C-alpha positions as a Markdown table, in Angstrom:
| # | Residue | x | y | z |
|---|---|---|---|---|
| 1 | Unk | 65.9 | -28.8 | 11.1 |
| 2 | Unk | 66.5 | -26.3 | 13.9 |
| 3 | Unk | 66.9 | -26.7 | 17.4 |
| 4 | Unk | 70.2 | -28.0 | 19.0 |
| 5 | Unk | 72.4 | -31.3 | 17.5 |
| 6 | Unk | 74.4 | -32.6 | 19.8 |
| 7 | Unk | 77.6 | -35.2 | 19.5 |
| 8 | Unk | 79.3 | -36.8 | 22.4 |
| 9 | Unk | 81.0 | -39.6 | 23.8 |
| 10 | Unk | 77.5 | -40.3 | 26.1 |
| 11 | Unk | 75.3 | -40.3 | 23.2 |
| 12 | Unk | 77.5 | -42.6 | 21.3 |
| 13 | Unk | 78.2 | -45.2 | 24.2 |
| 14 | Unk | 73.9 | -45.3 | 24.5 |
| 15 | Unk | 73.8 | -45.9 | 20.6 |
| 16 | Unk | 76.2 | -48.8 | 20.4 |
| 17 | Unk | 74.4 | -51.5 | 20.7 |
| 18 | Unk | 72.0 | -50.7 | 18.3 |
| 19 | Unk | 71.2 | -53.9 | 16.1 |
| 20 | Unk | 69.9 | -52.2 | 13.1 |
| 21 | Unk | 71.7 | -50.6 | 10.4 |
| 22 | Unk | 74.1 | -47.5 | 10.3 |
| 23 | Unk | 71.8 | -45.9 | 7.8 |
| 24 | Unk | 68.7 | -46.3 | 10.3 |
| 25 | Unk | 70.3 | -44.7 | 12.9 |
| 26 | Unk | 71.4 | -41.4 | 10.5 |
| 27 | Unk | 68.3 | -41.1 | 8.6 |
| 28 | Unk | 66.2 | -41.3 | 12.1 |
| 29 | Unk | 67.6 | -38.2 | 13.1 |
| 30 | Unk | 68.2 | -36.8 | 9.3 |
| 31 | Unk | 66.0 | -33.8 | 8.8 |
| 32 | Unk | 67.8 | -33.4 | 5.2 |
| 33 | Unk | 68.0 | -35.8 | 3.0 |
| 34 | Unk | 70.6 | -33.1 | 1.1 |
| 35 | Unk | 72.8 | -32.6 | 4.1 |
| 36 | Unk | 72.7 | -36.3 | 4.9 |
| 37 | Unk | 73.9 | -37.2 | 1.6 |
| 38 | Unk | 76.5 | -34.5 | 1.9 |
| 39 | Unk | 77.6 | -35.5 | 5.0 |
| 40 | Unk | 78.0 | -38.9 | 4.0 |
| 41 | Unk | 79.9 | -38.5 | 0.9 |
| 42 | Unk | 82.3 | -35.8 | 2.7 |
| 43 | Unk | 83.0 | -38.1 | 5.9 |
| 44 | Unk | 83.1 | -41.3 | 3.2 |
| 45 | Unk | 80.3 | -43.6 | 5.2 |
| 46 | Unk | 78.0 | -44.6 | 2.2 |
| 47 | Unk | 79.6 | -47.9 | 2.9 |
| 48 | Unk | 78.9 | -48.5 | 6.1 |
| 49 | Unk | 75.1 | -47.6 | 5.7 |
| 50 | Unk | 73.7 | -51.5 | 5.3 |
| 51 | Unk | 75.7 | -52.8 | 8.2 |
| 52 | Unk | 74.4 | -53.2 | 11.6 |
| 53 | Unk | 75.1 | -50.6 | 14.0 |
| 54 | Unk | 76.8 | -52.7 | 16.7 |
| 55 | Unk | 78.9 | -54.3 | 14.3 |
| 56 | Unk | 80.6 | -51.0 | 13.4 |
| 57 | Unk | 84.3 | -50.2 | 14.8 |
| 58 | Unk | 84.0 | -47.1 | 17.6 |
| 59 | Unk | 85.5 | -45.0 | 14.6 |
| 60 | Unk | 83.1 | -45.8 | 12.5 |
| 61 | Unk | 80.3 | -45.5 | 15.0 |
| 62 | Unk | 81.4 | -41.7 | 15.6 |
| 63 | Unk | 81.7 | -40.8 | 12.2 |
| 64 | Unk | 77.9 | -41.8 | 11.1 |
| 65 | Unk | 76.7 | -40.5 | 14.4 |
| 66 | Unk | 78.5 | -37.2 | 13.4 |
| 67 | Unk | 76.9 | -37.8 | 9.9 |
| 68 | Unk | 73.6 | -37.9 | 12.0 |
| 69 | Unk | 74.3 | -34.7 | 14.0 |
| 70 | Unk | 75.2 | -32.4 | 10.7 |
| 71 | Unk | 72.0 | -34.0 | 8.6 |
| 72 | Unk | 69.4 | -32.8 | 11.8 |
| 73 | Unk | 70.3 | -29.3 | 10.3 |
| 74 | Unk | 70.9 | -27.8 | 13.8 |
| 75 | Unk | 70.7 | -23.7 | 14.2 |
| 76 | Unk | 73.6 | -25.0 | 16.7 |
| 77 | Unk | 75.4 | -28.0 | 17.1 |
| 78 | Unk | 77.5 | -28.8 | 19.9 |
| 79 | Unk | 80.3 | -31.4 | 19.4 |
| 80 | Unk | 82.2 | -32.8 | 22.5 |
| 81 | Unk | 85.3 | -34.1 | 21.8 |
| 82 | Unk | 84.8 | -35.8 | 18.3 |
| 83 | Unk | 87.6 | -36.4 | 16.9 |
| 84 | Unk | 88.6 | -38.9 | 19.8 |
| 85 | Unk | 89.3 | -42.6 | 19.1 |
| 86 | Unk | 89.5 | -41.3 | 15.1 |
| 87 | Unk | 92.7 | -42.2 | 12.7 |
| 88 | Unk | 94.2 | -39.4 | 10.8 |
| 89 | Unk | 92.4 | -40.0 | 8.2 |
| 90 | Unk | 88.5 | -39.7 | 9.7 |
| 91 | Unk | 90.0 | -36.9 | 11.8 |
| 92 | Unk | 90.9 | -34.8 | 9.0 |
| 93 | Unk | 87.6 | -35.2 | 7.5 |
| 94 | Unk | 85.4 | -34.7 | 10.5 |
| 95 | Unk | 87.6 | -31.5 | 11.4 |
| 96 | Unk | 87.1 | -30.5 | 7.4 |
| 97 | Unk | 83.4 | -31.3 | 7.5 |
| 98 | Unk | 83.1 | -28.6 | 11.0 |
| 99 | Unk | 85.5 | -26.3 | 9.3 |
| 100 | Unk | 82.9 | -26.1 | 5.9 |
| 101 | Unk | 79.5 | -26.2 | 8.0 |
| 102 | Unk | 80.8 | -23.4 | 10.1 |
| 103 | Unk | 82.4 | -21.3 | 7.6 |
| 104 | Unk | 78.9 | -21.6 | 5.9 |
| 105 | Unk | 77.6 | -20.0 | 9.0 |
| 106 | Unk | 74.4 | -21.9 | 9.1 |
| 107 | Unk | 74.9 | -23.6 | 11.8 |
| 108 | Unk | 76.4 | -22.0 | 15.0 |
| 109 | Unk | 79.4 | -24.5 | 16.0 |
| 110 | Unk | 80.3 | -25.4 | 19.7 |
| 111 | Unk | 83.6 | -27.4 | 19.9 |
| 112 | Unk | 84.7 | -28.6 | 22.8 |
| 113 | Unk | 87.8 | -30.0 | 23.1 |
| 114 | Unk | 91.0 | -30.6 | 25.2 |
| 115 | Unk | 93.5 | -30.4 | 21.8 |
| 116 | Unk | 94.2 | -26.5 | 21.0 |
| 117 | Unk | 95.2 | -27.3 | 17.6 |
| 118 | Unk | 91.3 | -28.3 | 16.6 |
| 119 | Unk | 90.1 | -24.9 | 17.1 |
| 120 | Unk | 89.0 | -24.3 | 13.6 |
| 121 | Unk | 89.4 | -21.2 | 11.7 |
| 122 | Unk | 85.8 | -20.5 | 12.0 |
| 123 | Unk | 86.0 | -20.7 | 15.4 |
| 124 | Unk | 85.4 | -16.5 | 16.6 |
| 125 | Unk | 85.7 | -17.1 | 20.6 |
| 126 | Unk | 87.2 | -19.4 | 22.5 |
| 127 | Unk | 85.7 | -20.1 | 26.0 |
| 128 | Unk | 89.2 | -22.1 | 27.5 |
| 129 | Unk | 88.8 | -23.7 | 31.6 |
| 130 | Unk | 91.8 | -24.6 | 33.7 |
| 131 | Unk | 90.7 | -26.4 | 36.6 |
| 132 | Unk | 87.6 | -25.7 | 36.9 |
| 133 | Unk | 87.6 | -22.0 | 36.3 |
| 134 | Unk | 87.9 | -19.2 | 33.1 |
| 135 | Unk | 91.4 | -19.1 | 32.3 |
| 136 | Unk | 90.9 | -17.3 | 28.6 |
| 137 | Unk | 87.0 | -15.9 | 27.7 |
| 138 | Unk | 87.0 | -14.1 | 24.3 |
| 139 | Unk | 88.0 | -13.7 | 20.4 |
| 140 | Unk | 90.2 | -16.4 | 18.7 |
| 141 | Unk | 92.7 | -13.8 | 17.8 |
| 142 | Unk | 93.5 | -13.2 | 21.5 |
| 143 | Unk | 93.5 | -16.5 | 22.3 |
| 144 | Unk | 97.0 | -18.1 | 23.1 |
| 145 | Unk | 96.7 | -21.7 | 24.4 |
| 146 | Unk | 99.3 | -22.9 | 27.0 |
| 147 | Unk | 102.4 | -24.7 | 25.9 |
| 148 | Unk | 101.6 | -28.4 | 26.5 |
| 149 | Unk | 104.4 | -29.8 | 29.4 |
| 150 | Unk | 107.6 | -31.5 | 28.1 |
């Protein structure tokens, strides 16, 4: 473990075409076999494991890459946007999943995102850009994002 994880819609577009199986693309990066089995039975893959990579909807794609990402046991992971192309469902358990690793504080988390309601409770600063530049550096508490236009 250590280092930096990383998930993000340009490592997941170079991953999709992968022939072999789901479970060979998470265990290659798994540093855990704990936290892989973890984050497999929280994001509900184990089923998806045997079947080829490429074969895979994009949902399920994202959520074994994710899987991949927590099971590298990161000191930091950085997660760009990853609850995009999810259903409720899969988004609920990806945003649980980030909400447990980083109230755990193990891991430090950094979410990026363009959907204020994902910021996590245990999110403790919020770094938010408006075209380009700072509009809002500092704690979560003081942090109140813009209305979204009718």
């Amino acid at each position: 473990g250590g280092g930096v994880g990383w998930v993000s819609t340009e490592r997941h577009l170079r991953e999709a075409g992968r022939s072999d199986s789901a479970g060979a693309v998470l265990n290659e990066r798994a540093h855990s076999d704990a936290l892989c089995e973890a984050a497999c039975r929280w994001l509900r893959i184990e089923p998806l494991l045997s079947r080829p990579f490429c074969e895979l909807s994009q949902g399920e794609q994202k959520m074994v890459l994710i899987a991949a990402a927590v099971a590298e046991g990161p000191r930091v992971l950085v997660v760009d946007e990853p609850c995009t192309g999810l259903d409720a469902h899969n988004r609920a358990r990806v945003l649980g999943l980030f909400e447990a690793l980083g109230c755990a504080q193990l891991t430090s988390l950094i979410y990026i995102t363009h959907h204020p309601e994902e910021v996590l409770p245990c999110i403790s600063h919020v770094l938010h850009l408006q075209g380009g530049a700072v509009a809002y550096s500092g704690r979560v508490e003081g942090y109140s994002p813009p209305a979204k236009p009718p």
